[in-house]
Amino acid sequence: MTLLGRLTWQAIPFHEPLPLFSGLGVLITVVAILAWVVAKGYVPYLWREWITSVDHKRIGVMYCILASVMLLRGFIDAIMMRTQQVMAYDAPGFLPPSHFDQVFSAHGTIMIFFVAMPFVIGLMNLVVPLQLGVRDVAFPTLNSVSFWLTAAGALLVNLSLVIGEFDRMGWLPYPPLSELRYSPGVGVDYYCWSLQISGVGTLMTGINFVTTILKLRAPGMHYTRMPMFCWTALASNLLIVAAFPVLTATLAMLLLDRYVGFHFFTDTAGGNSMMFMNLIWAWGHPEVYILALPAFGIYSEVVSTFSCKPLFGYRSMIYATMAICIISFMVWLHHFFTMGAGADVNSIFGIASMIIAVPTGVKIFNWLFTMYGGYVRFRTPMLWSIGFIVTFAIGGLTGVLLAVPPADFQLHNSLFLVAHFHNVIIGAVIFGAFAGYTYWFPKAFGFVLDERLGKWAFWLWLIGFWVAWGPGYVLGLEGMTRRLQHYDVAEWHPWLVVAEGGVVIILLGIIAQIAQIVVSVRTREQRRDVTGDPWDGRNLEWATASPPPAFNFAVLPDVTDQEPYWDMKARAREIGQLTRPEPRYEPIHMPRNSPTGFVTAFLAVVTGFALIWHIWWLVLLGLAGAYATFVVFAWRDHDEELIPAEEVARIDRANRAARSAALQHRQLRRETQRESAE
Amino acid sequence: MSAPTTALRTGRDPYHIGHAPAAGVPEYTGHGAGGPAPKRIVVGYGFWIFILSDVILFSCFFATYTVLIHARNGGPGPQEIFDLHGTALETACLLLSSFACGLTSLAVARRNLLWSEIFLAVTGLLGAAFIGLEVHEFYGLVARGDGPTRSAFLTSFFALVGCHGAHVTAGLLWLGTMMAQFPAKGFKASIRHRYLCFSLFWHALDIIWIGIFTVVYLIGKITP
Ligand code: HEM
Ligand SMILES: [Cu+2]
């Protein structure tokens, strides 16, 4: 046994210029940013206000930043794949097979686990406590640990770019190919350990949010008064709690096979690789809804706000959400109809998969009826929502097609399937994340994003998506299977060129989004949201200032209606002043910042890296460090900070003044409108 | 609606995110609509959800065990390798340990440091005895060449029972930390909440062991 396990200089891809230079590029960028941060003296600020923060709003923002950065990485992978497929008609292209395989695996893994997941979890973090009318999540420090573990997983995946290699068998490592015998390299180990680490973080998020939503709500907030986004967040987190342990267990089994010669999924000694398919998809299908349900919640918020109407069919929306939550555990076998389950089993799972489309359809109609007869304002978040309804309806229908087992025998593992899941995952989750991002951005940062560039981004993404993935359906029907590094079918080539064009249009959309941030930050003074309620919102998050104070609410609000803030505004308008007289302010205890999350994540990266490279002494060191962190954390005495009553009063009075002014302003506008109408 | 607000601003809970339900406000009955729950409830509830997720983790290992029970690869089956006497002893240790853990709860409720520590120590010793017996069983099997790499059946057996054993071991580490914390920190609320979580964990491991005892050992003895 050597000191560094199986880590040698060979792990650095000196002979492969592409990963080497892209890796070096990333490394130089990261170092440059770090150097800039240090030179500018931002480190103490970052440490105090962000890295050790246990404030749910800060953590939410950090999740969204992580997701956006990873989206860029995943998108670069997508460009590489598409370009390869344009070049590789009867030619080798520029990516050798071993590299191409890593690219699609990394793309899928990163997009699902480090883009879609952190984005929806980030938005939940930012918004759910505000909507519930409380001061933080149930376990604030745990929340920080969750975030940093997710970041640790992302870091490990990206490390594989320069040190060693990534997994080559797709975003789910199917055995027996992923067993040691056929994949002796570190790729699968990188995959497993980074997902184990981030998976623990996700599980703790699930526990945290289920507890928060069920046990911490403002007085008067019955279940049937909870905002729709909180309902979908609840459903999603229930799914996390029920599904992520399955992922953990499955990957643990694969790791046992690989590390200590167990025989869960091997093709020798009685191992059973079909068991892996069943287990991984028992997690995998619910995972789809873990992502989609919060997105549905975002659309519900956005559509009702920008239609100036309460959500149509609120209760049916709850039933639909919970129905999806349960049925999502009963359809997993549709991912392997072709793997020999037999006709009757296939039919049952086919029918179950079609049934799950029913509550989803209910939701679509509810959004349409919310818009119907409403005063629809086509702001950017609303555009994303309408784009979603159209795109997702089509993606859902191709899903129902795939749920017919005989059809699936033709389409399984073809580009038709890949087009289907991009259609739903981009159409629902990514568009939803963007809708939520533009909708809640002013809440997080206190100014509104540029509308013009936002609309550009929307149209470019929408058109780009269809140009990129419309051809996928055609290619699938023409028999093109997925993950092809090269091919010799002339009919496919033009469609792949079109698809590449779509990717370029999406790239322009992403550039528009970056420009939107730059422009908005530069002109932020003109875009300040002084009222805290830029969209004339309906739920409690808009009752706070933008950005909200650390404690969110000086006094917990009393909820008397299903749309609490709208209700408050309506009553305030009636009586011509704020509904509540100024309360007697009291000091507020808030949880104190803690480096626990950061330290845990650091140890997780070290331990994970050591496990991947078999550096056993470092593994032990990492684990001992983890236990020490636990003890130190458990030993702390001062875990709260006091915000004095005067400070609370000062902050809240400003908010009340802004709100009174807004009220007067609206009142005035309404009267002038009425007069001119007469 | 100002009455409940005043009732809710009593400041018992440090975070102000955990208040007892407002008394005498008819509107706030049920559905958790009485405002944020007290800290003790929140902590216990959250940990309870964690235990549920852990149960799901175990259920995966149970499932693989039942799938692989006949995949012997020419190696021994459950009837040949299980010794119910040893298992009965293990079960007794763990159940008694849980009983001692219950006694600790009583002592903690009375803020009695001495008895809390004594019962915790008993809990821990019985847990350690359980682990010792399990290691003994595993060691015997491996020494005979019937280790987890022998066949898929043995793989699933070692993984399921070992996963439980790993949990108990982690619990022992936690127990040690608790034993150090009672004298160092006293019976303040956060420590008592932590103990509540520990006892939930310990009892849950017992319940899972009952599942293992039944599904693996008892049913194993009658599985050809
Ligand atoms: C932004 C635009 C995107 C483009 C242009 C794109 C492109 C691609 C391409 C070309 C493939 C490989 C298809 C093949 O097997 O031949 C692929 C696979 C995949 N993509 Fe995307 N993608 C995009 C966004 C996303 C997003 C947002 C997600 C998920 C959140 C995602 C998840 C996946 C997954 C899971 C795979 C399968 C990987 C595998 O084969 O194991 N993609 N994508
Ligand atoms: Cu599915």
CSV table of N, CA and C in Angstrom, one decimal, chain B residues 43-162:
chain,number,residue,atom,x,y,z
B,43,VAL,N,-38.1,19.3,17.5
B,43,VAL,CA,-36.9,18.5,17.4
B,43,VAL,C,-37.3,17.0,17.4
B,44,GLY,N,-38.2,16.6,18.2
B,44,GLY,CA,-38.6,15.2,18.3
B,44,GLY,C,-39.2,14.8,16.9
B,45,TYR,N,-40.1,15.7,16.4
B,45,TYR,CA,-40.7,15.3,15.2
B,45,TYR,C,-39.7,15.2,14.0
B,46,GLY,N,-38.8,16.1,14.0
B,46,GLY,CA,-37.8,16.0,12.9
B,46,GLY,C,-37.0,14.8,13.0
B,47,PHE,N,-36.7,14.4,14.2
B,47,PHE,CA,-35.9,13.2,14.4
B,47,PHE,C,-36.7,11.9,14.0
B,48,TRP,N,-37.9,12.0,14.3
B,48,TRP,CA,-38.9,10.9,14.0
B,48,TRP,C,-38.9,10.7,12.5
B,49,ILE,N,-39.0,11.8,11.8
B,49,ILE,CA,-39.0,11.7,10.3
B,49,ILE,C,-37.7,11.1,9.8
B,50,PHE,N,-36.6,11.5,10.5
B,50,PHE,CA,-35.3,10.8,10.1
B,50,PHE,C,-35.3,9.3,10.3
B,51,ILE,N,-35.9,8.9,11.4
B,51,ILE,CA,-36.0,7.5,11.7
B,51,ILE,C,-36.9,6.8,10.6
B,52,LEU,N,-37.9,7.5,10.2
B,52,LEU,CA,-38.7,6.9,9.1
B,52,LEU,C,-37.9,6.7,7.9
B,53,SER,N,-37.0,7.6,7.6
B,53,SER,CA,-36.2,7.5,6.4
B,53,SER,C,-35.2,6.4,6.6
B,54,ASP,N,-34.7,6.2,7.8
B,54,ASP,CA,-33.8,5.1,8.1
B,54,ASP,C,-34.5,3.8,7.9
B,55,VAL,N,-35.7,3.7,8.3
B,55,VAL,CA,-36.5,2.5,8.2
B,55,VAL,C,-36.6,2.1,6.7
B,56,ILE,N,-36.7,3.1,5.8
B,56,ILE,CA,-36.8,2.9,4.4
B,56,ILE,C,-35.5,2.3,3.9
B,57,LEU,N,-34.4,2.9,4.4
B,57,LEU,CA,-33.1,2.4,4.1
B,57,LEU,C,-33.0,0.9,4.4
B,58,PHE,N,-33.4,0.6,5.6
B,58,PHE,CA,-33.3,-0.9,6.0
B,58,PHE,C,-34.2,-1.7,5.1
B,59,SER,N,-35.4,-1.2,4.7
B,59,SER,CA,-36.3,-2.0,4.0
B,59,SER,C,-35.7,-2.4,2.6
B,60,CYS,N,-34.8,-1.5,2.1
B,60,CYS,CA,-34.1,-1.9,0.9
B,60,CYS,C,-33.2,-3.2,1.1
B,61,PHE,N,-32.5,-3.1,2.3
B,61,PHE,CA,-31.7,-4.3,2.6
B,61,PHE,C,-32.5,-5.5,2.9
B,62,PHE,N,-33.7,-5.3,3.5
B,62,PHE,CA,-34.6,-6.5,3.7
B,62,PHE,C,-35.0,-7.0,2.4
B,63,ALA,N,-35.3,-6.1,1.5
B,63,ALA,CA,-35.8,-6.6,0.2
B,63,ALA,C,-34.8,-7.4,-0.6
B,64,THR,N,-33.5,-6.9,-0.6
B,64,THR,CA,-32.5,-7.6,-1.3
B,64,THR,C,-32.2,-9.0,-0.6
B,65,TYR,N,-32.4,-9.0,0.7
B,65,TYR,CA,-32.2,-10.3,1.4
B,65,TYR,C,-33.2,-11.3,0.9
B,66,THR,N,-34.5,-10.9,0.9
B,66,THR,CA,-35.5,-11.8,0.5
B,66,THR,C,-35.3,-12.2,-1.0
B,67,VAL,N,-34.8,-11.3,-1.8
B,67,VAL,CA,-34.6,-11.7,-3.2
B,67,VAL,C,-33.4,-12.7,-3.4
B,68,LEU,N,-32.4,-12.5,-2.6
B,68,LEU,CA,-31.2,-13.2,-2.8
B,68,LEU,C,-31.1,-14.5,-1.9
B,69,ILE,N,-32.1,-14.8,-1.1
B,69,ILE,CA,-31.9,-15.8,-0.1
B,69,ILE,C,-31.6,-17.2,-0.7
B,70,HIS,N,-32.1,-17.4,-2.0
B,70,HIS,CA,-31.8,-18.7,-2.6
B,70,HIS,C,-30.6,-18.7,-3.4
B,71,ALA,N,-29.9,-17.5,-3.6
B,71,ALA,CA,-28.7,-17.4,-4.5
B,71,ALA,C,-27.5,-17.9,-3.7
B,72,ARG,N,-27.3,-19.2,-3.5
B,72,ARG,CA,-26.3,-19.7,-2.6
B,72,ARG,C,-25.0,-19.9,-3.3
B,73,ASN,N,-24.9,-20.0,-4.6
B,73,ASN,CA,-23.7,-20.3,-5.3
B,73,ASN,C,-22.9,-21.5,-4.7
B,74,GLY,N,-23.7,-22.5,-4.4
B,74,GLY,CA,-23.1,-23.7,-3.8
B,74,GLY,C,-22.6,-23.6,-2.4
B,75,GLY,N,-22.8,-22.4,-1.8
B,75,GLY,CA,-22.4,-22.2,-0.4
B,75,GLY,C,-23.6,-22.6,0.6
B,76,PRO,N,-23.4,-22.3,1.8
B,76,PRO,CA,-24.4,-22.7,2.8
B,76,PRO,C,-25.6,-21.8,2.7
B,77,GLY,N,-26.7,-22.4,3.2
B,77,GLY,CA,-28.0,-21.6,3.3
B,77,GLY,C,-28.2,-21.2,4.8
B,78,PRO,N,-29.3,-20.5,5.0
B,78,PRO,CA,-29.6,-20.0,6.4
B,78,PRO,C,-29.6,-21.1,7.4
B,79,GLN,N,-30.1,-22.3,7.1
B,79,GLN,CA,-30.2,-23.3,8.1
B,79,GLN,C,-28.9,-23.7,8.6
B,80,GLU,N,-27.9,-23.8,7.7
B,80,GLU,CA,-26.6,-24.2,8.2
B,80,GLU,C,-25.8,-23.2,9.0
B,81,ILE,N,-26.1,-21.9,8.8
B,81,ILE,CA,-25.2,-21.0,9.4
B,81,ILE,C,-25.8,-20.3,10.6
B,82,PHE,N,-27.1,-20.4,10.8
B,82,PHE,CA,-27.6,-19.7,12.0
B,82,PHE,C,-27.6,-20.5,13.2
B,83,ASP,N,-27.3,-19.8,14.3
B,83,ASP,CA,-27.3,-20.5,15.6
B,83,ASP,C,-28.3,-19.7,16.5
B,84,LEU,N,-29.5,-20.2,16.7
B,84,LEU,CA,-30.5,-19.4,17.3
B,84,LEU,C,-30.2,-19.1,18.8
B,85,HIS,N,-29.3,-19.9,19.4
B,85,HIS,CA,-29.0,-19.6,20.8
B,85,HIS,C,-28.2,-18.3,20.9
B,86,GLY,N,-27.2,-18.2,20.1
B,86,GLY,CA,-26.5,-16.9,20.0
B,86,GLY,C,-27.4,-15.7,19.7
B,87,THR,N,-28.3,-15.9,18.7
B,87,THR,CA,-29.2,-14.9,18.3
B,87,THR,C,-30.1,-14.5,19.5
B,88,ALA,N,-30.6,-15.5,20.2
B,88,ALA,CA,-31.5,-15.2,21.3
B,88,ALA,C,-30.8,-14.4,22.4
B,89,LEU,N,-29.5,-14.7,22.6
B,89,LEU,CA,-28.7,-13.9,23.6
B,89,LEU,C,-28.6,-12.5,23.1
B,90,GLU,N,-28.2,-12.3,21.8
B,90,GLU,CA,-28.1,-11.0,21.2
B,90,GLU,C,-29.4,-10.2,21.4
B,91,THR,N,-30.5,-10.9,21.1
B,91,THR,CA,-31.8,-10.2,21.2
B,91,THR,C,-32.1,-9.8,22.7
B,92,ALA,N,-31.8,-10.7,23.6
B,92,ALA,CA,-32.0,-10.3,25.0
B,92,ALA,C,-31.1,-9.1,25.4
B,93,CYS,N,-29.9,-9.0,24.9
B,93,CYS,CA,-29.0,-7.9,25.2
B,93,CYS,C,-29.7,-6.6,24.7
B,94,LEU,N,-30.1,-6.7,23.5
B,94,LEU,CA,-30.6,-5.4,22.9
B,94,LEU,C,-31.9,-5.0,23.5
B,95,LEU,N,-32.8,-6.0,23.8
B,95,LEU,CA,-34.1,-5.6,24.4
B,95,LEU,C,-33.8,-5.0,25.8
B,96,LEU,N,-32.9,-5.7,26.6
B,96,LEU,CA,-32.6,-5.2,27.9
B,96,LEU,C,-32.0,-3.8,27.9
B,97,SER,N,-31.2,-3.6,26.8
B,97,SER,CA,-30.6,-2.3,26.6
B,97,SER,C,-31.6,-1.2,26.4
B,98,SER,N,-32.6,-1.6,25.6
B,98,SER,CA,-33.7,-0.7,25.4
B,98,SER,C,-34.5,-0.4,26.7
B,99,PHE,N,-34.6,-1.4,27.5
B,99,PHE,CA,-35.3,-1.2,28.8
B,99,PHE,C,-34.5,-0.2,29.6
B,100,ALA,N,-33.2,-0.4,29.7
B,100,ALA,CA,-32.3,0.5,30.4
B,100,ALA,C,-32.4,1.9,29.9
B,101,CYS,N,-32.6,2.0,28.6
B,101,CYS,CA,-32.7,3.3,27.9
B,101,CYS,C,-34.0,4.0,28.4
B,102,GLY,N,-35.0,3.2,28.5
B,102,GLY,CA,-36.3,3.7,29.1
B,102,GLY,C,-36.1,4.2,30.5
B,103,LEU,N,-35.4,3.4,31.3
B,103,LEU,CA,-35.1,3.9,32.7
B,103,LEU,C,-34.3,5.2,32.7
B,104,THR,N,-33.4,5.3,31.8
B,104,THR,CA,-32.6,6.6,31.7
B,104,THR,C,-33.6,7.7,31.4
B,105,SER,N,-34.6,7.5,30.5
B,105,SER,CA,-35.5,8.6,30.3
B,105,SER,C,-36.2,9.0,31.5
B,106,LEU,N,-36.6,8.0,32.4
B,106,LEU,CA,-37.2,8.4,33.6
B,106,LEU,C,-36.3,9.2,34.5
B,107,ALA,N,-35.0,8.8,34.6
B,107,ALA,CA,-34.1,9.5,35.4
B,107,ALA,C,-33.9,10.9,34.9
B,108,VAL,N,-33.8,11.0,33.6
B,108,VAL,CA,-33.6,12.4,33.0
B,108,VAL,C,-34.8,13.2,33.3
B,109,ALA,N,-36.0,12.6,33.2
B,109,ALA,CA,-37.2,13.4,33.5
B,109,ALA,C,-37.1,14.0,34.9
B,110,ARG,N,-36.5,13.2,35.8
B,110,ARG,CA,-36.4,13.7,37.2
B,110,ARG,C,-35.1,14.5,37.5
B,111,ARG,N,-34.4,14.7,36.4
B,111,ARG,CA,-33.1,15.5,36.6
B,111,ARG,C,-32.2,14.8,37.5
B,112,ASN,N,-32.1,13.5,37.5
B,112,ASN,CA,-31.3,12.8,38.5
B,112,ASN,C,-30.0,12.4,37.7
B,113,LEU,N,-28.9,13.1,38.0
B,113,LEU,CA,-27.7,12.9,37.2
B,113,LEU,C,-27.1,11.5,37.4
B,114,LEU,N,-27.0,11.1,38.7
B,114,LEU,CA,-26.4,9.8,39.0
B,114,LEU,C,-27.1,8.7,38.3
B,115,TRP,N,-28.4,8.6,38.5
B,115,TRP,CA,-29.1,7.5,37.9
B,115,TRP,C,-29.1,7.6,36.4
B,116,SER,N,-29.2,8.8,35.9
B,116,SER,CA,-29.1,9.0,34.4
B,116,SER,C,-27.8,8.3,33.9
B,117,GLU,N,-26.7,8.6,34.5
B,117,GLU,CA,-25.5,8.1,34.1
B,117,GLU,C,-25.4,6.6,34.2
B,118,ILE,N,-25.9,6.1,35.3
B,118,ILE,CA,-25.8,4.7,35.6
B,118,ILE,C,-26.6,3.9,34.5
B,119,PHE,N,-27.9,4.4,34.3
B,119,PHE,CA,-28.7,3.7,33.3
B,119,PHE,C,-28.1,3.8,31.9
B,120,LEU,N,-27.6,5.0,31.6
B,120,LEU,CA,-27.0,5.2,30.3
B,120,LEU,C,-25.8,4.2,30.1
B,121,ALA,N,-25.0,4.0,31.2
B,121,ALA,CA,-23.9,3.1,31.1
B,121,ALA,C,-24.4,1.7,30.9
B,122,VAL,N,-25.5,1.3,31.6
B,122,VAL,CA,-26.0,0.0,31.4
B,122,VAL,C,-26.5,-0.2,30.0
B,123,THR,N,-27.2,0.8,29.5
B,123,THR,CA,-27.7,0.8,28.1
B,123,THR,C,-26.5,0.5,27.2
B,124,GLY,N,-25.4,1.3,27.4
B,124,GLY,CA,-24.3,1.2,26.5
B,124,GLY,C,-23.6,-0.1,26.6
B,125,LEU,N,-23.4,-0.7,27.9
B,125,LEU,CA,-22.7,-1.9,28.0
B,125,LEU,C,-23.5,-3.1,27.3
B,126,LEU,N,-24.8,-3.0,27.5
B,126,LEU,CA,-25.6,-4.1,26.9
B,126,LEU,C,-25.5,-4.0,25.4
B,127,GLY,N,-25.5,-2.7,24.9
B,127,GLY,CA,-25.4,-2.5,23.4
B,127,GLY,C,-24.0,-3.0,23.0
B,128,ALA,N,-23.0,-2.7,23.7
B,128,ALA,CA,-21.7,-3.2,23.4
B,128,ALA,C,-21.6,-4.7,23.4
B,129,ALA,N,-22.3,-5.3,24.4
B,129,ALA,CA,-22.3,-6.8,24.4
B,129,ALA,C,-23.0,-7.3,23.1
B,130,PHE,N,-24.1,-6.7,22.7
B,130,PHE,CA,-24.8,-7.1,21.5
B,130,PHE,C,-23.8,-7.0,20.3
B,131,ILE,N,-23.1,-5.9,20.2
B,131,ILE,CA,-22.1,-5.8,19.1
B,131,ILE,C,-21.0,-6.9,19.2
B,132,GLY,N,-20.6,-7.1,20.4
B,132,GLY,CA,-19.6,-8.2,20.6
B,132,GLY,C,-20.1,-9.5,20.1
B,133,LEU,N,-21.3,-9.9,20.4
B,133,LEU,CA,-21.8,-11.1,20.0
B,133,LEU,C,-22.0,-11.2,18.5
B,134,GLU,N,-22.4,-10.1,17.9
B,134,GLU,CA,-22.5,-10.0,16.4
B,134,GLU,C,-21.2,-10.2,15.8
B,135,VAL,N,-20.2,-9.5,16.3
B,135,VAL,CA,-18.8,-9.6,15.7
B,135,VAL,C,-18.4,-11.0,15.8
B,136,HIS,N,-18.7,-11.6,16.9
B,136,HIS,CA,-18.3,-13.0,17.1
B,136,HIS,C,-18.9,-13.9,16.1
B,137,GLU,N,-20.2,-13.7,15.8
B,137,GLU,CA,-20.9,-14.5,14.8
B,137,GLU,C,-20.3,-14.3,13.4
B,138,PHE,N,-20.1,-13.0,13.1
B,138,PHE,CA,-19.5,-12.7,11.8
B,138,PHE,C,-18.1,-13.3,11.6
B,139,TYR,N,-17.3,-13.2,12.7
B,139,TYR,CA,-16.0,-13.7,12.6
B,139,TYR,C,-16.0,-15.2,12.4
B,140,GLY,N,-16.8,-15.9,13.1
B,140,GLY,CA,-16.9,-17.3,12.9
B,140,GLY,C,-17.2,-17.7,11.5
B,141,LEU,N,-18.2,-17.0,10.9
B,141,LEU,CA,-18.6,-17.3,9.5
B,141,LEU,C,-17.4,-17.0,8.6
B,142,VAL,N,-16.8,-15.9,8.7
B,142,VAL,CA,-15.7,-15.5,7.8
B,142,VAL,C,-14.6,-16.5,8.0
B,143,ALA,N,-14.3,-16.9,9.2
B,143,ALA,CA,-13.2,-17.9,9.4
B,143,ALA,C,-13.5,-19.2,8.8
B,144,ARG,N,-14.8,-19.6,8.7
B,144,ARG,CA,-15.1,-20.8,8.0
B,144,ARG,C,-15.1,-20.7,6.5
B,145,GLY,N,-14.9,-19.5,6.0
B,145,GLY,CA,-15.0,-19.3,4.6
B,145,GLY,C,-16.3,-19.0,4.1
B,146,ASP,N,-17.2,-18.7,5.0
B,146,ASP,CA,-18.6,-18.3,4.6
B,146,ASP,C,-18.8,-16.8,4.8
B,147,GLY,N,-17.8,-16.0,4.3
B,147,GLY,CA,-18.0,-14.6,4.4
B,147,GLY,C,-18.9,-14.0,3.4
B,148,PRO,N,-19.0,-12.7,3.4
B,148,PRO,CA,-20.0,-12.1,2.4
B,148,PRO,C,-19.6,-12.2,1.0
B,149,THR,N,-18.4,-12.6,0.7
B,149,THR,CA,-18.0,-12.7,-0.7
B,149,THR,C,-18.3,-14.1,-1.3
B,150,ARG,N,-18.7,-15.0,-0.4
B,150,ARG,CA,-19.0,-16.4,-0.8
B,150,ARG,C,-20.1,-16.5,-1.7
B,151,SER,N,-21.2,-15.9,-1.4
B,151,SER,CA,-22.4,-16.0,-2.3
B,151,SER,C,-23.3,-14.7,-2.1
B,152,ALA,N,-24.2,-14.6,-3.1
B,152,ALA,CA,-25.1,-13.4,-3.0
B,152,ALA,C,-26.0,-13.5,-1.7
B,153,PHE,N,-26.4,-14.7,-1.3
B,153,PHE,CA,-27.1,-14.8,-0.1
B,153,PHE,C,-26.3,-14.3,1.1
B,154,LEU,N,-25.1,-14.7,1.2
B,154,LEU,CA,-24.3,-14.2,2.3
B,154,LEU,C,-24.0,-12.7,2.3
B,155,THR,N,-23.8,-12.3,1.0
B,155,THR,CA,-23.7,-10.8,0.8
B,155,THR,C,-24.9,-10.1,1.5
B,156,SER,N,-26.1,-10.5,1.1
B,156,SER,CA,-27.3,-9.8,1.6
B,156,SER,C,-27.4,-10.0,3.1
B,157,PHE,N,-27.1,-11.1,3.6
B,157,PHE,CA,-27.2,-11.3,5.0
B,157,PHE,C,-26.2,-10.4,5.8
B,158,PHE,N,-24.9,-10.4,5.4
B,158,PHE,CA,-24.0,-9.6,6.1
B,158,PHE,C,-24.3,-8.1,6.0
B,159,ALA,N,-24.8,-7.7,4.8
B,159,ALA,CA,-25.2,-6.3,4.6
B,159,ALA,C,-26.3,-5.9,5.5
B,160,LEU,N,-27.4,-6.7,5.5
B,160,LEU,CA,-28.5,-6.3,6.4
B,160,LEU,C,-28.2,-6.3,7.8
B,161,VAL,N,-27.6,-7.4,8.3
B,161,VAL,CA,-27.3,-7.4,9.8
B,161,VAL,C,-26.2,-6.4,10.1
B,162,GLY,N,-25.2,-6.3,9.2
B,162,GLY,CA,-24.1,-5.4,9.4
B,162,GLY,C,-24.6,-3.9,9.4
